[in-house]
mmCIF file with all atom_site columns, C-alpha atoms in Angstrom:
data_model
loop_
_atom_site.group_PDB
_atom_site.id
_atom_site.type_symbol
_atom_site.label_atom_id
_atom_site.label_alt_id
_atom_site.label_comp_id
_atom_site.label_asym_id
_atom_site.label_entity_id
_atom_site.label_seq_id
_atom_site.pdbx_PDB_ins_code
_atom_site.Cartn_x
_atom_site.Cartn_y
_atom_site.Cartn_z
_atom_site.occupancy
_atom_site.B_iso_or_equiv
_atom_site.pdbx_formal_charge
_atom_site.auth_seq_id
_atom_site.auth_comp_id
_atom_site.auth_asym_id
_atom_site.auth_atom_id
_atom_site.pdbx_PDB_model_num
ATOM 1   C CA . MET N 1 1   ? 47.024 78.347 88.334 1.00 0.00 ? 153 MET N CA 1
ATOM 2   C CA . ARG N 1 2   ? 46.704 76.097 91.371 1.00 0.00 ? 154 ARG N CA 1
ATOM 3   C CA . LYS N 1 3   ? 44.430 73.814 89.398 1.00 0.00 ? 155 LYS N CA 1
ATOM 4   C CA . ALA N 1 4   ? 46.992 73.542 86.580 1.00 0.00 ? 156 ALA N CA 1
ATOM 5   C CA . ARG N 1 5   ? 49.736 72.649 89.080 1.00 0.00 ? 157 ARG N CA 1
ATOM 6   C CA . PHE N 1 6   ? 47.517 70.018 90.630 1.00 0.00 ? 158 PHE N CA 1
ATOM 7   C CA . TYR N 1 7   ? 46.830 68.410 87.227 1.00 0.00 ? 159 TYR N CA 1
ATOM 8   C CA . ILE N 1 8   ? 50.515 68.463 86.324 1.00 0.00 ? 160 ILE N CA 1
ATOM 9   C CA . PHE N 1 9   ? 51.401 66.899 89.679 1.00 0.00 ? 161 PHE N CA 1
ATOM 10  C CA . PHE N 1 10  ? 48.672 64.264 89.220 1.00 0.00 ? 162 PHE N CA 1
ATOM 11  C CA . ILE N 1 11  ? 49.901 63.362 85.720 1.00 0.00 ? 163 ILE N CA 1
ATOM 12  C CA . LEU N 1 12  ? 53.497 63.092 86.934 1.00 0.00 ? 164 LEU N CA 1
ATOM 13  C CA . LEU N 1 13  ? 52.365 60.883 89.802 1.00 0.00 ? 165 LEU N CA 1
ATOM 14  C CA . LEU N 1 14  ? 50.504 58.580 87.389 1.00 0.00 ? 166 LEU N CA 1
ATOM 15  C CA . LEU N 1 15  ? 53.560 58.363 85.129 1.00 0.00 ? 167 LEU N CA 1
ATOM 16  C CA . ALA N 1 16  ? 55.742 57.451 88.102 1.00 0.00 ? 168 ALA N CA 1
ATOM 17  C CA . ILE N 1 17  ? 53.318 54.742 89.194 1.00 0.00 ? 169 ILE N CA 1
ATOM 18  C CA . CYS N 1 18  ? 53.154 53.308 85.666 1.00 0.00 ? 170 CYS N CA 1
ATOM 19  C CA . SER N 1 19  ? 56.936 53.318 85.416 1.00 0.00 ? 171 SER N CA 1
ATOM 20  C CA . CYS N 1 20  ? 57.236 51.465 88.744 1.00 0.00 ? 172 CYS N CA 1
ATOM 21  C CA . LYS N 1 21  ? 54.671 48.898 87.635 1.00 0.00 ? 173 LYS N CA 1
ATOM 22  C CA . GLU N 1 22  ? 56.508 48.381 84.328 1.00 0.00 ? 174 GLU N CA 1
ATOM 23  C CA . GLN N 1 23  ? 59.781 47.842 86.217 1.00 0.00 ? 175 GLN N CA 1
ATOM 24  C CA . ALA N 1 24  ? 58.076 45.328 88.525 1.00 0.00 ? 176 ALA N CA 1
ATOM 25  C CA . ILE N 1 25  ? 56.715 43.413 85.510 1.00 0.00 ? 177 ILE N CA 1
ATOM 26  C CA . LYS N 1 26  ? 60.167 43.302 83.872 1.00 0.00 ? 178 LYS N CA 1
ATOM 27  C CA . LYS N 1 27  ? 61.705 42.115 87.129 1.00 0.00 ? 179 LYS N CA 1
ATOM 28  C CA . GLU N 1 28  ? 59.093 39.362 87.539 1.00 0.00 ? 180 GLU N CA 1
ATOM 29  C CA . ILE N 1 29  ? 59.557 38.145 83.953 1.00 0.00 ? 181 ILE N CA 1
ATOM 30  C CA . SER N 1 30  ? 63.351 38.155 84.376 1.00 0.00 ? 182 SER N CA 1
ATOM 31  C CA . ARG N 1 31  ? 62.930 36.052 87.525 1.00 0.00 ? 183 ARG N CA 1
ATOM 32  C CA . ILE N 1 32  ? 60.710 33.563 85.703 1.00 0.00 ? 184 ILE N CA 1
ATOM 33  C CA . ILE N 1 33  ? 62.768 33.087 82.516 1.00 0.00 ? 185 ILE N CA 1
ATOM 34  C CA . GLY N 1 34  ? 65.062 30.061 82.869 1.00 0.00 ? 186 GLY N CA 1
ATOM 35  C CA . THR N 1 35  ? 63.059 28.500 85.708 1.00 0.00 ? 187 THR N CA 1
ATOM 36  C CA . LYS N 1 36  ? 62.675 24.725 85.369 1.00 0.00 ? 188 LYS N CA 1
ATOM 37  C CA . VAL N 1 37  ? 59.128 23.353 85.226 1.00 0.00 ? 189 VAL N CA 1
ATOM 38  C CA . GLU N 1 38  ? 58.622 19.872 86.669 1.00 0.00 ? 190 GLU N CA 1
ATOM 39  C CA . ILE N 1 39  ? 56.350 17.758 84.489 1.00 0.00 ? 191 ILE N CA 1
ATOM 40  C CA . PRO N 1 40  ? 55.686 14.236 85.706 1.00 0.00 ? 192 PRO N CA 1
ATOM 41  C CA . GLU N 1 41  ? 55.838 11.456 83.126 1.00 0.00 ? 193 GLU N CA 1
ATOM 42  C CA . GLY N 1 42  ? 52.610 9.717  82.166 1.00 0.00 ? 194 GLY N CA 1
ATOM 43  C CA . LEU N 1 43  ? 50.210 12.471 83.139 1.00 0.00 ? 195 LEU N CA 1
ATOM 44  C CA . GLN N 1 44  ? 46.595 11.454 83.648 1.00 0.00 ? 196 GLN N CA 1
ATOM 45  C CA . ALA N 1 45  ? 44.441 13.433 81.230 1.00 0.00 ? 197 ALA N CA 1
ATOM 46  C CA . MET N 1 46  ? 41.054 13.446 79.556 1.00 0.00 ? 198 MET N CA 1
ATOM 47  C CA . LEU N 1 47  ? 40.462 13.449 75.825 1.00 0.00 ? 199 LEU N CA 1
ATOM 48  C CA . TYR N 1 48  ? 36.953 13.471 74.356 1.00 0.00 ? 200 TYR N CA 1
ATOM 49  C CA . GLY N 1 49  ? 35.623 12.676 77.823 1.00 0.00 ? 201 GLY N CA 1
ATOM 50  C CA . LYS N 1 50  ? 37.759 9.569  78.318 1.00 0.00 ? 202 LYS N CA 1
ATOM 51  C CA . ASP N 1 51  ? 40.678 9.025  80.660 1.00 0.00 ? 203 ASP N CA 1
ATOM 52  C CA . THR N 1 52  ? 44.018 8.768  78.910 1.00 0.00 ? 204 THR N CA 1
ATOM 53  C CA . ILE N 1 53  ? 47.726 8.891  79.717 1.00 0.00 ? 205 ILE N CA 1
ATOM 54  C CA . VAL N 1 54  ? 49.804 11.528 77.951 1.00 0.00 ? 206 VAL N CA 1
ATOM 55  C CA . ASP N 1 55  ? 53.576 11.558 77.518 1.00 0.00 ? 207 ASP N CA 1
ATOM 56  C CA . PHE N 1 56  ? 55.069 15.011 77.038 1.00 0.00 ? 208 PHE N CA 1
ATOM 57  C CA . SER N 1 57  ? 58.688 13.927 77.534 1.00 0.00 ? 209 SER N CA 1
ATOM 58  C CA . ASN N 1 58  ? 59.618 13.690 73.832 1.00 0.00 ? 210 ASN N CA 1
ATOM 59  C CA . SER N 1 59  ? 58.603 17.233 72.851 1.00 0.00 ? 211 SER N CA 1
ATOM 60  C CA . ASP N 1 60  ? 61.191 19.737 71.695 1.00 0.00 ? 212 ASP N CA 1
ATOM 61  C CA . ILE N 1 61  ? 59.112 22.598 73.049 1.00 0.00 ? 213 ILE N CA 1
ATOM 62  C CA . LYS N 1 62  ? 55.953 22.804 75.151 1.00 0.00 ? 214 LYS N CA 1
ATOM 63  C CA . MET N 1 63  ? 53.425 25.375 76.212 1.00 0.00 ? 215 MET N CA 1
ATOM 64  C CA . VAL N 1 64  ? 52.038 25.075 79.726 1.00 0.00 ? 216 VAL N CA 1
ATOM 65  C CA . VAL N 1 65  ? 48.618 26.665 80.155 1.00 0.00 ? 217 VAL N CA 1
ATOM 66  C CA . LEU N 1 66  ? 47.688 26.617 83.834 1.00 0.00 ? 218 LEU N CA 1
ATOM 67  C CA . TYR N 1 67  ? 44.127 27.430 84.811 1.00 0.00 ? 219 TYR N CA 1
ATOM 68  C CA . LYS N 1 68  ? 44.369 27.976 88.528 1.00 0.00 ? 220 LYS N CA 1
ATOM 69  C CA . ASP N 1 69  ? 41.653 28.042 91.122 1.00 0.00 ? 221 ASP N CA 1
ATOM 70  C CA . MET N 1 70  ? 41.354 31.833 90.884 1.00 0.00 ? 222 MET N CA 1
ATOM 71  C CA . LEU N 1 71  ? 39.292 31.408 87.747 1.00 0.00 ? 223 LEU N CA 1
ATOM 72  C CA . CYS N 1 72  ? 36.091 29.566 86.997 1.00 0.00 ? 224 CYS N CA 1
ATOM 73  C CA . SER N 1 73  ? 37.461 26.285 85.629 1.00 0.00 ? 225 SER N CA 1
ATOM 74  C CA . VAL N 1 74  ? 34.231 25.384 83.818 1.00 0.00 ? 226 VAL N CA 1
ATOM 75  C CA . CYS N 1 75  ? 34.192 28.843 82.209 1.00 0.00 ? 227 CYS N CA 1
ATOM 76  C CA . GLN N 1 76  ? 37.789 28.390 81.061 1.00 0.00 ? 228 GLN N CA 1
ATOM 77  C CA . LEU N 1 77  ? 37.019 24.941 79.680 1.00 0.00 ? 229 LEU N CA 1
ATOM 78  C CA . SER N 1 78  ? 34.215 26.404 77.586 1.00 0.00 ? 230 SER N CA 1
ATOM 79  C CA . GLN N 1 79  ? 36.672 28.851 75.974 1.00 0.00 ? 231 GLN N CA 1
ATOM 80  C CA . MET N 1 80  ? 39.264 26.306 74.872 1.00 0.00 ? 232 MET N CA 1
ATOM 81  C CA . GLU N 1 81  ? 38.497 26.871 71.181 1.00 0.00 ? 233 GLU N CA 1
ATOM 82  C CA . GLU N 1 82  ? 40.511 30.091 71.447 1.00 0.00 ? 234 GLU N CA 1
ATOM 83  C CA . TRP N 1 83  ? 43.634 27.921 71.250 1.00 0.00 ? 235 TRP N CA 1
ATOM 84  C CA . VAL N 1 84  ? 42.933 26.712 67.688 1.00 0.00 ? 236 VAL N CA 1
ATOM 85  C CA . ASP N 1 85  ? 45.991 28.410 66.116 1.00 0.00 ? 237 ASP N CA 1
ATOM 86  C CA . PHE N 1 86  ? 48.367 26.773 68.587 1.00 0.00 ? 238 PHE N CA 1
ATOM 87  C CA . LEU N 1 87  ? 46.552 23.445 68.331 1.00 0.00 ? 239 LEU N CA 1
ATOM 88  C CA . ASP N 1 88  ? 47.084 23.534 64.560 1.00 0.00 ? 240 ASP N CA 1
ATOM 89  C CA . ILE N 1 89  ? 50.799 24.062 65.151 1.00 0.00 ? 241 ILE N CA 1
ATOM 90  C CA . ALA N 1 90  ? 50.904 21.222 67.687 1.00 0.00 ? 242 ALA N CA 1
ATOM 91  C CA . TYR N 1 91  ? 49.193 18.797 65.294 1.00 0.00 ? 243 TYR N CA 1
ATOM 92  C CA . ALA N 1 92  ? 51.426 19.840 62.377 1.00 0.00 ? 244 ALA N CA 1
ATOM 93  C CA . SER N 1 93  ? 54.580 19.416 64.451 1.00 0.00 ? 245 SER N CA 1
ATOM 94  C CA . GLY N 1 94  ? 54.026 15.694 65.006 1.00 0.00 ? 246 GLY N CA 1
ATOM 95  C CA . ASN N 1 95  ? 54.296 16.103 68.798 1.00 0.00 ? 247 ASN N CA 1
ATOM 96  C CA . ALA N 1 96  ? 57.540 18.092 68.606 1.00 0.00 ? 248 ALA N CA 1
ATOM 97  C CA . PHE N 1 97  ? 55.437 20.913 70.087 1.00 0.00 ? 249 PHE N CA 1
ATOM 98  C CA . GLN N 1 98  ? 52.807 20.033 72.671 1.00 0.00 ? 250 GLN N CA 1
ATOM 99  C CA . ILE N 1 99  ? 50.465 21.982 74.900 1.00 0.00 ? 251 ILE N CA 1
ATOM 100 C CA . LEU N 1 100 ? 49.715 21.061 78.493 1.00 0.00 ? 252 LEU N CA 1
ATOM 101 C CA . PHE N 1 101 ? 46.298 22.379 79.480 1.00 0.00 ? 253 PHE N CA 1
ATOM 102 C CA . ILE N 1 102 ? 46.311 21.973 83.246 1.00 0.00 ? 254 ILE N CA 1
ATOM 103 C CA . PHE N 1 103 ? 43.208 22.716 85.303 1.00 0.00 ? 255 PHE N CA 1
ATOM 104 C CA . SER N 1 104 ? 43.696 23.159 89.038 1.00 0.00 ? 256 SER N CA 1
ATOM 105 C CA . PRO N 1 105 ? 40.172 23.963 90.273 1.00 0.00 ? 257 PRO N CA 1
ATOM 106 C CA . LEU N 1 106 ? 38.800 24.987 93.634 1.00 0.00 ? 258 LEU N CA 1
ATOM 107 C CA . GLU N 1 107 ? 37.645 21.995 95.638 1.00 0.00 ? 259 GLU N CA 1
ATOM 108 C CA . ASP N 1 108 ? 33.998 23.047 95.204 1.00 0.00 ? 260 ASP N CA 1
ATOM 109 C CA . ASP N 1 109 ? 34.453 23.184 91.403 1.00 0.00 ? 261 ASP N CA 1
ATOM 110 C CA . ILE N 1 110 ? 35.901 19.671 91.022 1.00 0.00 ? 262 ILE N CA 1
ATOM 111 C CA . PRO N 1 111 ? 32.571 17.868 90.416 1.00 0.00 ? 263 PRO N CA 1
ATOM 112 C CA . LYS N 1 112 ? 31.445 20.482 87.861 1.00 0.00 ? 264 LYS N CA 1
ATOM 113 C CA . LEU N 1 113 ? 34.798 20.437 86.054 1.00 0.00 ? 265 LEU N CA 1
ATOM 114 C CA . TYR N 1 114 ? 34.871 16.637 86.007 1.00 0.00 ? 266 TYR N CA 1
ATOM 115 C CA . ARG N 1 115 ? 31.341 16.527 84.581 1.00 0.00 ? 267 ARG N CA 1
ATOM 116 C CA . GLU N 1 116 ? 32.214 19.123 81.906 1.00 0.00 ? 268 GLU N CA 1
ATOM 117 C CA . MET N 1 117 ? 35.406 17.294 80.937 1.00 0.00 ? 269 MET N CA 1
ATOM 118 C CA . ARG N 1 118 ? 33.392 14.069 80.548 1.00 0.00 ? 270 ARG N CA 1
ATOM 119 C CA . ILE N 1 119 ? 31.170 15.673 77.902 1.00 0.00 ? 271 ILE N CA 1
ATOM 120 C CA . SER N 1 120 ? 33.867 17.839 76.327 1.00 0.00 ? 272 SER N CA 1
ATOM 121 C CA . THR N 1 121 ? 34.548 17.526 72.611 1.00 0.00 ? 273 THR N CA 1
ATOM 122 C CA . PHE N 1 122 ? 37.779 19.504 72.875 1.00 0.00 ? 274 PHE N CA 1
ATOM 123 C CA . PRO N 1 123 ? 40.266 17.697 70.585 1.00 0.00 ? 275 PRO N CA 1
ATOM 124 C CA . TYR N 1 124 ? 43.325 17.892 72.829 1.00 0.00 ? 276 TYR N CA 1
ATOM 125 C CA . PRO N 1 125 ? 44.177 16.318 76.212 1.00 0.00 ? 277 PRO N CA 1
ATOM 126 C CA . ILE N 1 126 ? 43.116 18.251 79.292 1.00 0.00 ? 278 ILE N CA 1
ATOM 127 C CA . ILE N 1 127 ? 44.998 17.542 82.517 1.00 0.00 ? 279 ILE N CA 1
ATOM 128 C CA . PRO N 1 128 ? 43.003 17.828 85.728 1.00 0.00 ? 280 PRO N CA 1
ATOM 129 C CA . ASP N 1 129 ? 45.150 18.667 88.740 1.00 0.00 ? 281 ASP N CA 1
ATOM 130 C CA . TYR N 1 130 ? 42.627 18.143 91.490 1.00 0.00 ? 282 TYR N CA 1
ATOM 131 C CA . ASN N 1 131 ? 45.189 17.788 94.286 1.00 0.00 ? 283 ASN N CA 1
ATOM 132 C CA . LYS N 1 132 ? 47.294 20.781 93.114 1.00 0.00 ? 284 LYS N CA 1
ATOM 133 C CA . SER N 1 133 ? 50.375 18.608 92.614 1.00 0.00 ? 285 SER N CA 1
ATOM 134 C CA . PHE N 1 134 ? 51.582 20.634 89.609 1.00 0.00 ? 286 PHE N CA 1
ATOM 135 C CA . ILE N 1 135 ? 51.587 23.793 91.706 1.00 0.00 ? 287 ILE N CA 1
ATOM 136 C CA . SER N 1 136 ? 53.279 22.112 94.682 1.00 0.00 ? 288 SER N CA 1
ATOM 137 C CA . ASP N 1 137 ? 55.909 20.483 92.396 1.00 0.00 ? 289 ASP N CA 1
ATOM 138 C CA . ASN N 1 138 ? 56.663 23.887 90.870 1.00 0.00 ? 290 ASN N CA 1
ATOM 139 C CA . PRO N 1 139 ? 56.990 26.430 93.693 1.00 0.00 ? 291 PRO N CA 1
ATOM 140 C CA . GLU N 1 140 ? 58.810 28.856 91.365 1.00 0.00 ? 292 GLU N CA 1
ATOM 141 C CA . TYR N 1 141 ? 56.026 28.738 88.767 1.00 0.00 ? 293 TYR N CA 1
ATOM 142 C CA . PRO N 1 142 ? 54.482 32.180 88.300 1.00 0.00 ? 294 PRO N CA 1
ATOM 143 C CA . ARG N 1 143 ? 51.709 32.875 90.818 1.00 0.00 ? 295 ARG N CA 1
ATOM 144 C CA . ASP N 1 144 ? 50.387 35.925 89.000 1.00 0.00 ? 296 ASP N CA 1
ATOM 145 C CA . ILE N 1 145 ? 47.476 35.009 86.731 1.00 0.00 ? 297 ILE N CA 1
ATOM 146 C CA . ASN N 1 146 ? 49.023 37.119 83.934 1.00 0.00 ? 298 ASN N CA 1
ATOM 147 C CA . TYR N 1 147 ? 51.990 34.747 83.779 1.00 0.00 ? 299 TYR N CA 1
ATOM 148 C CA . ASN N 1 148 ? 50.245 31.363 84.033 1.00 0.00 ? 300 ASN N CA 1
ATOM 149 C CA . ILE N 1 149 ? 51.045 30.554 80.410 1.00 0.00 ? 301 ILE N CA 1
ATOM 150 C CA . VAL N 1 150 ? 54.667 29.746 79.644 1.00 0.00 ? 302 VAL N CA 1
ATOM 151 C CA . LEU N 1 151 ? 56.656 28.297 76.780 1.00 0.00 ? 303 LEU N CA 1
ATOM 152 C CA . ILE N 1 152 ? 59.322 25.815 77.851 1.00 0.00 ? 304 ILE N CA 1
ATOM 153 C CA . ASN N 1 153 ? 62.216 24.267 75.945 1.00 0.00 ? 305 ASN N CA 1
ATOM 154 C CA . SER N 1 154 ? 63.223 20.605 75.729 1.00 0.00 ? 306 SER N CA 1
ATOM 155 C CA . GLU N 1 155 ? 64.896 20.886 79.149 1.00 0.00 ? 307 GLU N CA 1
ATOM 156 C CA . ASN N 1 156 ? 61.608 22.211 80.611 1.00 0.00 ? 308 ASN N CA 1
ATOM 157 C CA . ARG N 1 157 ? 63.084 25.673 81.228 1.00 0.00 ? 309 ARG N CA 1
ATOM 158 C CA . ILE N 1 158 ? 60.829 28.701 80.715 1.00 0.00 ? 310 ILE N CA 1
ATOM 159 C CA . ILE N 1 159 ? 61.791 30.665 77.597 1.00 0.00 ? 311 ILE N CA 1
ATOM 160 C CA . ALA N 1 160 ? 58.702 32.899 77.261 1.00 0.00 ? 312 ALA N CA 1
ATOM 161 C CA . VAL N 1 161 ? 55.882 33.944 79.545 1.00 0.00 ? 313 VAL N CA 1
ATOM 162 C CA . GLY N 1 162 ? 52.460 35.518 79.068 1.00 0.00 ? 314 GLY N CA 1
ATOM 163 C CA . ASN N 1 163 ? 49.177 34.915 77.295 1.00 0.00 ? 315 ASN N CA 1
ATOM 164 C CA . PRO N 1 164 ? 49.644 34.821 73.505 1.00 0.00 ? 316 PRO N CA 1
ATOM 165 C CA . LEU N 1 165 ? 45.894 34.799 72.847 1.00 0.00 ? 317 LEU N CA 1
ATOM 166 C CA . TYR N 1 166 ? 45.399 38.481 73.599 1.00 0.00 ? 318 TYR N CA 1
ATOM 167 C CA . ASN N 1 167 ? 48.720 39.949 72.538 1.00 0.00 ? 319 ASN N CA 1
ATOM 168 C CA . GLU N 1 168 ? 49.699 39.719 68.872 1.00 0.00 ? 320 GLU N CA 1
ATOM 169 C CA . GLN N 1 169 ? 53.392 40.462 69.542 1.00 0.00 ? 321 GLN N CA 1
ATOM 170 C CA . LEU N 1 170 ? 53.556 37.726 72.161 1.00 0.00 ? 322 LEU N CA 1
ATOM 171 C CA . LYS N 1 171 ? 51.736 35.317 69.846 1.00 0.00 ? 323 LYS N CA 1
ATOM 172 C CA . ASN N 1 172 ? 54.295 36.019 67.109 1.00 0.00 ? 324 ASN N CA 1
ATOM 173 C CA . LEU N 1 173 ? 57.144 35.536 69.598 1.00 0.00 ? 325 LEU N CA 1
ATOM 174 C CA . TYR N 1 174 ? 55.725 32.177 70.702 1.00 0.00 ? 326 TYR N CA 1
ATOM 175 C CA . ILE N 1 175 ? 55.262 31.027 67.101 1.00 0.00 ? 327 ILE N CA 1
ATOM 176 C CA . SER N 1 176 ? 58.791 32.147 66.229 1.00 0.00 ? 328 SER N CA 1
ATOM 177 C CA . LEU N 1 177 ? 60.290 30.272 69.186 1.00 0.00 ? 329 LEU N CA 1
ATOM 178 C CA . ILE N 1 178 ? 58.245 27.176 68.342 1.00 0.00 ? 330 ILE N CA 1
ATOM 179 C CA . ALA N 1 179 ? 59.338 27.364 64.690 1.00 0.00 ? 331 ALA N CA 1
ATOM 180 C CA . LYS N 1 180 ? 62.996 27.497 65.738 1.00 0.00 ? 332 LYS N CA 1
ATOM 181 C CA . SER N 1 181 ? 62.517 24.330 67.792 1.00 0.00 ? 333 SER N CA 1
ATOM 182 C CA . VAL N 1 182 ? 60.503 22.237 65.341 1.00 0.00 ? 334 VAL N CA 1
ATOM 183 C CA . LYS N 1 183 ? 60.674 21.666 61.616 1.00 0.00 ? 335 LYS N CA 1
ATOM 184 C CA . THR N 1 184 ? 57.009 21.717 60.549 1.00 0.00 ? 336 THR N CA 1
ATOM 185 C CA . ILE N 1 185 ? 54.819 24.757 61.181 1.00 0.00 ? 337 ILE N CA 1
ATOM 186 C CA . PRO N 1 186 ? 51.630 25.453 59.202 1.00 0.00 ? 338 PRO N CA 1
ATOM 187 C CA . ASP N 1 187 ? 52.123 28.204 56.596 1.00 0.00 ? 339 ASP N CA 1
ATOM 188 C CA . ASN N 1 188 ? 48.955 30.065 57.546 1.00 0.00 ? 340 ASN N CA 1
ATOM 189 C CA . GLN N 1 189 ? 50.244 30.943 61.007 1.00 0.00 ? 341 GLN N CA 1
#
């Protein structure tokens, strides 16, 4: 009988902890939604290993994908093909929807990331943020790694947050919000 009470108490404790965590997540997302993201004009980027300037100011909607120094930047760069569905949408939209892939590596990782970006065949601009200016310009930007991907409207305000690659519902939400903002979306999405 004592064992049964212990298990019941343990299960109730776990449920309470999960409920608190869920409330904290909702609170954090509520805090983030509507936050303005500062994006400098004429961002320095790399495309097919060459330096280029990218203008994101004319987009109706943008996705900001921030790879912060908590992660292996070179590892993240090697997994960029996972974004193919959203890249297809970006290309089909005629720049009405754009993606900002921002890499903010650890100081020790800068040479490796630079070298990898030079040989990259990834077909979309990659923005290196070696001096962490994006993070310093956006103090309200989500710090939690789970929220480092956001969808922003034409006024650069966050309208959705989270990683759409690993959550089908979130992916569908992102695609729906993008479709409402732009006219041309590929049918196979």
